[in-house]
Tab-separated table of C-alpha atoms in Angstrom:
chain	number	residue	atom	x	y	z
M	15	MET	CA	-39.723	-26.546	-62.631
M	16	ALA	CA	-43.184	-28.298	-63.289
M	17	LEU	CA	-44.694	-25.926	-60.746
M	18	VAL	CA	-43.447	-22.746	-62.299
M	19	ALA	CA	-43.984	-23.841	-65.977
M	20	THR	CA	-47.654	-24.742	-65.397
M	21	LEU	CA	-48.903	-21.851	-63.149
M	22	LEU	CA	-50.421	-19.687	-65.928
M	23	PRO	CA	-51.970	-22.671	-67.898
M	24	PHE	CA	-53.762	-23.800	-64.560
M	25	ALA	CA	-54.849	-20.137	-64.070
M	26	ALA	CA	-56.409	-20.156	-67.494
M	27	LEU	CA	-58.006	-23.499	-66.766
M	28	GLY	CA	-59.516	-22.091	-63.677
M	29	ALA	CA	-61.136	-19.355	-65.765
M	30	TYR	CA	-62.535	-22.019	-68.172
M	31	VAL	CA	-63.872	-24.810	-65.704
M	32	GLY	CA	-64.184	-22.693	-62.491
M	33	LEU	CA	-61.674	-21.709	-59.716
M	34	THR	CA	-62.985	-24.294	-57.210
M	35	ARG	CA	-62.652	-27.260	-59.614
M	36	VAL	CA	-59.095	-26.421	-60.344
M	37	PHE	CA	-58.289	-26.021	-56.727
M	38	LEU	CA	-59.832	-29.286	-55.646
M	39	GLY	CA	-58.353	-31.199	-58.505
M	40	GLY	CA	-54.875	-29.679	-57.704
M	41	LEU	CA	-55.290	-30.504	-54.072
M	42	THR	CA	-56.380	-34.132	-54.761
M	43	LEU	CA	-53.403	-34.630	-57.033
M	44	PHE	CA	-50.858	-33.169	-54.526
M	45	VAL	CA	-52.293	-35.540	-51.805
M	46	ALA	CA	-52.111	-38.507	-54.041
M	47	SER	CA	-48.676	-37.761	-55.377
M	48	SER	CA	-47.344	-37.342	-51.869
M	49	LEU	CA	-48.501	-40.825	-51.116
M	50	PHE	CA	-46.774	-41.856	-54.313
M	51	CYS	CA	-43.532	-40.194	-53.269
M	52	SER	CA	-43.508	-41.967	-49.826
M	53	LEU	CA	-43.907	-45.348	-51.600
M	54	SER	CA	-41.339	-44.845	-54.333
M	55	LEU	CA	-38.817	-47.553	-54.607
M	56	SER	CA	-36.400	-46.114	-57.073
M	57	LEU	CA	-35.196	-42.624	-58.166
M	58	PRO	CA	-37.121	-42.578	-61.403
M	59	MET	CA	-40.388	-43.366	-59.417
M	60	LEU	CA	-39.516	-40.635	-57.018
M	61	ILE	CA	-38.832	-38.083	-59.883
M	62	ALA	CA	-42.199	-38.993	-61.513
M	63	ALA	CA	-44.097	-38.569	-58.230
M	64	ARG	CA	-42.412	-35.191	-57.540
M	65	LEU	CA	-43.523	-33.980	-61.071
M	66	LEU	CA	-47.046	-34.889	-60.165
M	67	GLN	CA	-46.769	-33.184	-56.865
M	68	GLY	CA	-45.484	-30.087	-58.719
M	69	LEU	CA	-48.430	-30.205	-60.972
M	70	GLY	CA	-50.902	-30.567	-58.072
M	71	ALA	CA	-49.222	-27.655	-56.175
M	72	ALA	CA	-49.448	-25.476	-59.365
M	73	GLY	CA	-53.266	-26.225	-59.525
M	74	VAL	CA	-53.629	-24.916	-56.047
M	75	MET	CA	-51.452	-22.039	-56.176
M	76	SER	CA	-52.711	-20.708	-59.463
M	77	VAL	CA	-56.261	-20.036	-58.168
M	78	SER	CA	-55.987	-19.763	-54.296
M	79	VAL	CA	-55.825	-16.013	-54.186
M	80	ALA	CA	-58.509	-15.524	-56.742
M	81	LEU	CA	-60.674	-18.089	-54.842
M	82	MET	CA	-60.126	-16.099	-51.683
M	83	LYS	CA	-61.095	-12.761	-53.465
M	84	ALA	CA	-64.188	-14.404	-54.841
M	85	ILE	CA	-65.569	-15.491	-51.283
M	86	SER	CA	-64.364	-12.528	-49.234
M	87	PRO	CA	-66.245	-9.278	-48.713
M	88	PRO	CA	-64.588	-6.495	-50.634
M	89	ASP	CA	-63.808	-4.446	-47.534
M	90	ARG	CA	-62.175	-7.434	-45.786
M	91	PHE	CA	-60.123	-8.926	-48.612
M	92	GLY	CA	-56.944	-7.456	-47.133
M	93	ARG	CA	-57.711	-9.036	-43.764
M	94	ALA	CA	-58.243	-12.381	-45.552
M	95	LEU	CA	-54.829	-12.006	-47.229
M	96	GLY	CA	-53.188	-11.078	-43.789
M	97	LEU	CA	-54.584	-14.263	-42.207
M	98	SER	CA	-53.385	-16.432	-45.140
M	99	THR	CA	-49.938	-14.948	-44.858
M	100	PHE	CA	-50.113	-15.690	-41.226
M	101	VAL	CA	-50.939	-19.346	-41.862
M	102	VAL	CA	-48.009	-19.573	-44.476
M	103	GLY	CA	-45.615	-17.967	-42.288
M	104	GLY	CA	-46.405	-20.216	-39.418
M	105	ALA	CA	-46.042	-23.187	-41.733
M	106	PHE	CA	-42.649	-22.003	-42.820
M	107	MET	CA	-41.605	-21.509	-39.216
M	108	LEU	CA	-42.692	-25.115	-38.128
M	109	GLY	CA	-41.518	-26.862	-41.278
M	110	PRO	CA	-37.796	-27.176	-40.494
M	111	LEU	CA	-38.635	-28.457	-36.934
M	112	VAL	CA	-41.156	-30.969	-38.092
M	113	ALA	CA	-38.707	-32.127	-40.850
M	114	TRP	CA	-35.942	-32.531	-38.207
M	115	LEU	CA	-38.217	-34.436	-35.957
M	116	ILE	CA	-39.312	-36.746	-38.644
M	117	LEU	CA	-35.750	-37.493	-39.859
M	118	SER	CA	-34.616	-37.949	-36.262
M	119	PHE	CA	-37.134	-40.862	-35.717
M	120	SER	CA	-37.945	-42.230	-39.153
M	121	GLY	CA	-36.860	-42.202	-42.758
M	122	TRP	CA	-37.310	-39.725	-45.628
M	123	PRO	CA	-40.584	-41.226	-46.901
M	124	TRP	CA	-42.292	-39.764	-44.014
M	125	LEU	CA	-41.386	-36.277	-45.203
M	126	PHE	CA	-44.023	-36.994	-48.017
M	127	ALA	CA	-46.385	-39.327	-45.979
M	128	VAL	CA	-47.121	-36.481	-43.569
M	129	ASN	CA	-48.795	-34.538	-46.275
M	130	VAL	CA	-51.486	-37.060	-46.760
M	131	PRO	CA	-53.529	-36.809	-43.583
M	132	PHE	CA	-53.197	-32.933	-43.481
M	133	GLY	CA	-53.958	-32.704	-47.127
M	134	GLY	CA	-56.864	-35.145	-46.779
M	135	LEU	CA	-58.350	-33.158	-44.055
M	136	THR	CA	-57.836	-30.051	-46.087
M	137	LEU	CA	-59.673	-31.575	-49.017
M	138	PHE	CA	-62.536	-32.830	-46.900
M	139	VAL	CA	-63.057	-29.298	-45.559
M	140	ALA	CA	-62.759	-27.708	-48.911
M	141	LEU	CA	-65.353	-29.958	-50.503
M	142	ARG	CA	-67.768	-29.021	-47.723
M	143	VAL	CA	-67.256	-25.138	-47.708
M	144	LEU	CA	-66.001	-23.928	-51.000
M	145	PRO	CA	-68.705	-22.677	-53.339
M	146	ALA	CA	-69.035	-23.758	-56.926
M	147	LEU	CA	-67.931	-20.774	-58.918
M	148	ALA	CA	-69.131	-20.336	-62.566
M	149	PRO	CA	-66.507	-20.353	-65.321
M	150	VAL	CA	-65.680	-16.838	-66.806
M	151	ALA	CA	-63.889	-17.848	-69.999
M	152	HIS	CA	-65.288	-19.914	-73.073
M	153	SER	CA	-61.953	-21.519	-74.175
M	154	VAL	CA	-58.471	-22.350	-73.292
M	155	ASP	CA	-55.446	-21.537	-75.554
M	156	TRP	CA	-53.903	-24.985	-75.432
M	157	SER	CA	-51.128	-23.947	-77.946
M	158	GLY	CA	-50.323	-21.180	-75.710
M	159	ALA	CA	-50.204	-23.389	-72.766
M	160	VAL	CA	-47.528	-25.649	-74.541
M	161	LEU	CA	-45.551	-22.575	-75.564
M	162	ASN	CA	-45.601	-21.280	-71.914
M	163	VAL	CA	-44.419	-24.687	-70.539
M	164	LEU	CA	-41.590	-24.634	-73.016
M	165	ALA	CA	-40.646	-21.055	-72.463
M	166	PHE	CA	-40.477	-21.075	-68.659
M	167	GLY	CA	-39.062	-24.675	-68.504
M	168	ALA	CA	-36.248	-23.863	-70.819
M	169	MET	CA	-35.381	-20.573	-69.147
M	170	LEU	CA	-35.205	-22.193	-65.665
M	171	LEU	CA	-33.010	-24.971	-67.110
M	172	GLY	CA	-30.732	-22.363	-68.895
M	173	VAL	CA	-30.461	-20.217	-65.640
M	174	GLY	CA	-29.470	-23.213	-63.559
M	175	GLU	CA	-26.972	-24.323	-65.983
M	176	ILE	CA	-25.383	-20.870	-66.038
M	177	ALA	CA	-25.397	-20.588	-62.119
M	178	HIS	CA	-23.770	-24.095	-61.695
M	179	ASP	CA	-21.165	-23.437	-64.340
M	180	GLY	CA	-22.578	-26.186	-66.515
M	181	SER	CA	-22.438	-26.721	-70.321
M	182	ALA	CA	-22.299	-23.447	-72.186
M	183	TYR	CA	-23.958	-25.051	-75.135
M	184	PHE	CA	-26.821	-26.533	-73.187
M	185	ALA	CA	-27.394	-23.075	-71.428
M	186	ALA	CA	-27.321	-21.152	-74.699
M	187	GLY	CA	-29.645	-23.776	-76.301
M	188	SER	CA	-32.148	-23.524	-73.463
M	189	MET	CA	-32.116	-19.828	-73.419
M	190	LEU	CA	-32.636	-19.559	-77.169
M	191	LEU	CA	-35.570	-22.037	-76.999
M	192	ALA	CA	-36.994	-19.875	-74.081
M	193	SER	CA	-36.544	-16.695	-76.203
M	194	LEU	CA	-38.151	-18.229	-79.269
M	195	CYS	CA	-41.172	-19.772	-77.590
M	196	GLY	CA	-41.537	-16.738	-75.240
M	197	GLY	CA	-41.657	-14.377	-78.129
M	198	VAL	CA	-44.169	-16.379	-80.074
M	199	LEU	CA	-46.293	-16.584	-76.822
M	200	VAL	CA	-46.174	-12.768	-76.232
M	201	ARG	CA	-47.113	-12.143	-79.845
M	202	ARG	CA	-50.077	-14.462	-79.954
M	203	SER	CA	-51.172	-13.273	-76.510
M	204	MET	CA	-51.657	-9.578	-77.619
M	205	GLY	CA	-55.216	-8.598	-77.517
M	206	GLN	CA	-56.519	-11.893	-76.409
M	207	GLN	CA	-58.927	-11.968	-73.328
M	208	ALA	CA	-58.363	-15.690	-72.721
M	209	ALA	CA	-54.550	-15.711	-73.455
M	210	ILE	CA	-52.371	-17.989	-71.313
M	211	LEU	CA	-49.946	-14.927	-70.681
M	212	PRO	CA	-52.260	-12.158	-69.700
M	213	VAL	CA	-50.396	-9.464	-71.506
M	214	ASP	CA	-53.360	-6.976	-71.571
M	215	LEU	CA	-53.353	-6.950	-67.683
M	216	PHE	CA	-50.162	-5.043	-67.583
M	217	ALA	CA	-51.933	-2.083	-69.194
M	218	HIS	CA	-53.208	-1.412	-65.750
M	219	ARG	CA	-50.495	0.703	-64.143
M	220	LEU	CA	-51.140	-0.405	-60.609
M	221	PHE	CA	-51.067	-4.131	-61.685
M	222	ALA	CA	-47.888	-3.698	-63.458
M	223	LEU	CA	-46.150	-1.826	-60.721
M	224	SER	CA	-47.405	-4.315	-58.096
M	225	ALA	CA	-46.197	-7.367	-60.217
M	226	ILE	CA	-42.797	-5.949	-60.682
M	227	THR	CA	-42.401	-5.037	-57.026
M	228	ALA	CA	-43.456	-8.611	-56.065
M	229	PHE	CA	-41.021	-10.148	-58.585
M	230	LEU	CA	-38.043	-8.124	-57.182
M	231	SER	CA	-38.978	-8.740	-53.605
M	232	PHE	CA	-39.114	-12.649	-54.138
M	233	ILE	CA	-35.799	-12.481	-55.881
M	234	ALA	CA	-34.435	-10.984	-52.676
M	235	GLN	CA	-36.261	-13.645	-50.558
M	236	GLY	CA	-34.780	-16.339	-52.646
M	237	LEU	CA	-31.228	-14.907	-52.423
M	238	ALA	CA	-31.591	-14.522	-48.532
M	239	PHE	CA	-33.180	-17.973	-47.813
M	240	VAL	CA	-30.759	-19.971	-49.903
M	241	SER	CA	-27.616	-17.937	-48.964
M	242	LEU	CA	-28.135	-17.618	-45.169
M	243	PRO	CA	-27.834	-21.284	-44.274
M	244	PHE	CA	-24.426	-21.358	-46.135
M	245	LEU	CA	-23.246	-18.110	-44.425
M	246	LEU	CA	-24.379	-19.110	-40.917
M	247	GLY	CA	-23.066	-22.664	-41.294
M	248	THR	CA	-19.649	-22.045	-42.681
M	249	LYS	CA	-18.734	-18.580	-41.459
M	250	PHE	CA	-20.460	-18.610	-38.031
M	251	GLY	CA	-20.419	-22.390	-37.330
M	252	ARG	CA	-23.974	-22.948	-36.684
M	253	GLY	CA	-25.225	-26.510	-36.743
M	254	GLN	CA	-28.353	-27.734	-38.488
M	255	PHE	CA	-30.701	-27.579	-35.446
M	256	GLU	CA	-29.412	-24.121	-34.621
M	257	LEU	CA	-29.801	-23.030	-38.239
M	258	GLY	CA	-33.242	-24.197	-38.339
M	259	LEU	CA	-34.229	-22.144	-35.131
M	260	LEU	CA	-32.502	-19.120	-36.362
M	261	MET	CA	-34.082	-19.192	-39.869
M	262	SER	CA	-37.512	-19.711	-38.250
M	263	SER	CA	-37.255	-16.121	-36.992
M	264	TRP	CA	-38.061	-14.757	-40.404
M	265	PRO	CA	-41.309	-16.510	-41.065
M	266	ALA	CA	-42.260	-16.190	-37.339
M	267	ALA	CA	-42.035	-12.298	-37.692
M	268	VAL	CA	-44.095	-12.570	-40.983
M	269	ALA	CA	-46.738	-14.577	-39.059
M	270	VAL	CA	-46.946	-11.914	-36.300
M	271	VAL	CA	-47.173	-8.739	-38.386
M	272	SER	CA	-48.996	-9.893	-41.553
M	273	PRO	CA	-52.682	-9.867	-39.863
M	274	ILE	CA	-51.964	-6.251	-38.810
M	275	SER	CA	-50.725	-5.361	-42.297
M	276	GLY	CA	-53.732	-7.082	-43.834
M	277	ARG	CA	-56.097	-4.966	-41.799
M	278	LEU	CA	-54.173	-1.864	-42.846
M	279	ALA	CA	-54.363	-2.945	-46.439
M	280	ASP	CA	-58.053	-2.459	-46.536
M	281	ARG	CA	-57.670	1.189	-45.573
M	282	ARG	CA	-54.239	2.479	-46.508
M	283	ASN	CA	-52.279	2.974	-49.754
M	284	ALA	CA	-50.258	-0.145	-50.943
M	285	GLY	CA	-47.344	2.024	-52.047
M	286	LEU	CA	-46.885	3.429	-48.737
M	287	LEU	CA	-47.218	0.233	-46.818
M	288	GLY	CA	-44.965	-1.357	-49.418
M	289	CYS	CA	-42.344	1.183	-49.072
M	290	ALA	CA	-42.243	0.807	-45.287
M	291	GLY	CA	-42.057	-2.893	-45.334
M	292	LEU	CA	-39.400	-2.917	-48.092
M	293	ALA	CA	-37.290	-0.331	-46.170
M	294	ALA	CA	-37.289	-2.640	-43.135
M	295	LEU	CA	-36.374	-5.682	-45.273
M	296	PHE	CA	-33.611	-3.600	-46.829
M	297	ALA	CA	-32.208	-2.719	-43.459
M	298	GLY	CA	-32.380	-6.285	-42.215
M	299	LEU	CA	-30.455	-7.711	-45.174
M	300	ILE	CA	-27.818	-5.093	-44.868
M	301	SER	CA	-27.435	-5.737	-41.003
M	302	LEU	CA	-27.131	-9.429	-41.832
M	303	ALA	CA	-24.392	-8.847	-44.470
M	304	MET	CA	-22.593	-6.715	-41.858
M	305	LEU	CA	-22.770	-9.431	-39.117
M	306	PRO	CA	-19.520	-9.328	-36.971
M	307	PRO	CA	-17.655	-12.566	-36.660
M	308	ASN	CA	-18.612	-13.084	-33.069
M	309	ALA	CA	-22.399	-12.530	-33.462
M	310	GLY	CA	-24.633	-14.421	-31.118
M	311	ASP	CA	-27.712	-16.145	-31.828
M	312	LEU	CA	-29.934	-13.302	-30.368
M	313	SER	CA	-28.103	-10.676	-32.701
M	314	ILE	CA	-28.758	-12.871	-35.670
M	315	GLY	CA	-32.299	-13.703	-34.751
M	316	MET	CA	-33.204	-10.009	-34.373
M	317	ARG	CA	-31.792	-9.133	-37.712
M	318	LEU	CA	-33.746	-12.044	-39.314
M	319	SER	CA	-36.819	-10.950	-37.544
M	320	ILE	CA	-36.455	-7.380	-38.911
M	321	CYS	CA	-36.370	-8.891	-42.409
M	322	GLY	CA	-39.397	-10.955	-41.601
M	323	MET	CA	-41.431	-7.950	-40.198
M	324	GLY	CA	-40.609	-5.982	-43.260
M	325	PHE	CA	-41.636	-8.761	-45.670
M	326	GLY	CA	-44.849	-9.293	-43.582
M	327	ILE	CA	-45.696	-5.637	-43.797
M	328	PHE	CA	-45.126	-5.520	-47.562
M	329	LEU	CA	-46.789	-8.643	-48.813
M	330	PRO	CA	-50.593	-8.478	-48.012
M	331	PRO	CA	-50.963	-4.928	-49.203
M	332	ASN	CA	-49.097	-5.641	-52.343
M	333	LEU	CA	-51.060	-8.647	-53.115
M	334	LYS	CA	-54.329	-6.802	-52.551
M	335	ALA	CA	-53.363	-3.930	-54.734
M	336	LEU	CA	-52.425	-6.476	-57.472
M	337	MET	CA	-55.698	-8.396	-57.278
M	338	ASP	CA	-57.907	-5.198	-56.896
M	339	SER	CA	-56.380	-3.576	-59.872
M	340	VAL	CA	-58.097	-5.785	-62.495
M	341	PRO	CA	-61.750	-6.582	-63.199
M	342	ARG	CA	-63.092	-9.406	-60.950
M	343	GLU	CA	-63.499	-11.864	-63.845
M	344	ARG	CA	-59.754	-11.567	-64.651
M	345	SER	CA	-58.792	-12.523	-60.979
M	346	GLY	CA	-57.571	-16.004	-62.030
M	347	SER	CA	-55.147	-14.544	-64.548
M	348	ALA	CA	-53.997	-12.094	-61.995
M	349	ASN	CA	-53.523	-14.820	-59.423
M	350	GLY	CA	-51.377	-16.769	-62.069
M	351	VAL	CA	-49.153	-13.825	-62.530
M	352	THR	CA	-48.809	-13.337	-58.726
M	353	ALA	CA	-47.814	-16.843	-58.204
M	354	LEU	CA	-45.313	-16.800	-61.138
M	355	ALA	CA	-43.754	-13.632	-59.772
M	356	ARG	CA	-43.302	-15.434	-56.516
M	357	LEU	CA	-41.947	-18.796	-57.680
M	358	PHE	CA	-39.876	-17.469	-60.664
M	359	GLY	CA	-38.393	-14.640	-58.494
M	360	GLN	CA	-37.458	-17.230	-55.755
M	361	ALA	CA	-35.892	-19.555	-58.522
M	362	ILE	CA	-33.945	-16.619	-59.998
M	363	GLY	CA	-32.791	-15.713	-56.378
M	364	ALA	CA	-31.568	-19.307	-55.777
M	365	ALA	CA	-29.692	-19.374	-59.077
M	366	LEU	CA	-27.908	-15.994	-58.135
M	367	VAL	CA	-26.831	-17.499	-54.978
M	368	ALA	CA	-25.084	-20.365	-56.676
M	369	LEU	CA	-23.435	-17.846	-59.000
M	370	SER	CA	-22.447	-15.586	-56.066
M	371	LEU	CA	-20.823	-18.475	-54.286
M	372	ARG	CA	-18.876	-19.482	-57.327
M	373	VAL	CA	-17.748	-15.978	-57.876
M	374	GLY	CA	-17.357	-14.733	-54.392
M	375	GLY	CA	-15.910	-17.827	-52.657
M	376	ALA	CA	-15.793	-17.347	-48.809
M	377	GLN	CA	-17.604	-13.986	-49.266
M	378	GLY	CA	-20.264	-15.445	-51.666
M	379	GLY	CA	-23.030	-15.426	-48.828
M	380	VAL	CA	-22.418	-11.848	-48.148
M	381	LEU	CA	-22.383	-10.968	-51.795
M	382	ALA	CA	-25.822	-12.741	-52.154
M	383	LEU	CA	-27.275	-10.721	-49.347
M	384	LEU	CA	-25.966	-7.490	-50.835
M	385	MET	CA	-27.636	-8.544	-54.193
M	386	GLY	CA	-30.784	-9.172	-52.257
M	387	ALA	CA	-30.738	-5.721	-50.646
M	388	ALA	CA	-30.145	-4.213	-54.070
M	389	ALA	CA	-33.324	-6.027	-55.445
M	390	VAL	CA	-35.230	-4.747	-52.401
M	391	GLY	CA	-34.032	-1.265	-53.053
M	392	ALA	CA	-35.287	-1.401	-56.631
M	393	ALA	CA	-38.655	-2.846	-55.522
M	394	CYS	CA	-38.989	-0.162	-52.947
M	395	GLY	CA	-38.400	2.470	-55.821
M	396	VAL	CA	-41.008	0.829	-57.836
M	397	SER	CA	-43.508	0.594	-54.995
M	398	ALA	CA	-43.014	4.368	-54.497
M	399	LEU	CA	-44.477	4.982	-57.969
M	400	ARG	CA	-47.891	3.715	-56.448
M	401	LEU	CA	-48.088	6.489	-53.758
M	402	ALA	CA	-50.366	8.553	-55.849
M	403	GLU	CA	-52.544	5.622	-56.749
M	404	ARG	CA	-55.867	4.969	-55.305
M	405	ASN	CA	-56.339	1.163	-54.189
């Protein structure tokens, strides 16, 4: 929750003090808080450390794409995004295996401690190679930042309470607080260049369409990633190790196709590439929802790979279109919206899985996949509206 609620404030801070400073500060906080997590002796200490870790991750994610755009040649920005997606896909592929190995030979603190040497090496390299970028904003709307944290934090609490059949009064109060703070935030953001919530960017048609497409696609990803382990474990009897290997098919496929998609993004229409990738993702989700009871690992892995290929084709061109549709000095704000669409969409997807499992019972996993396919279908329709746009 801390990660989602602070993305836009950190993006605004990046415009005020410089993208590189926020990136390095967020990375430093993430590494230090990972060490704090591994040394925690009680649940309150671990919660506090995880809160700091979320803040550090928000600092990194809120400016990373804008930083990439600032240091990449304009005609190779898509290629850079493809390579970045390749790295992320590879990390997601190896993550479950690494976690399984760590827990097989040591305790849970090492899940956090492993971040320290890798994060420290990343910080060392970043300090040596990243340029110092000049600020582009003269102030930060601190009141807007508080409203943003309250609005998104309360909304996530309310959605989670509804999904888990919690207190109706708490859910209603959270959603009311989110609505009030969000309404005030939108109102005060109108016409402001340095607003925490960059409402003015949505006046750019390509930006708005790309942001909506991203949000819907990440809802679908959240639905799939959370529901599939339940479905494959309960209905198809796969164990934890098998689940990890099967689920790695999706990010592995993303890693394979994203460099190619990134190269194409520098030359081809984002709407066309987006529709092609989303169509493949739609087909993959439908095929997973229709898995026969005796489905083998190869059949499941192939369907997951189709989903990953579709997502890998879609992601770099959509991200490039979103970032290229606004003036360069507003890249930080656009980055914040991009990261928020991703994480908030995934959070909504996860909450919808909880709701589908409660409503659908034994068929809850299938229901969640069908909901994901519906979100992808809507995203494909929005992406098609960009076919006439010039990137």
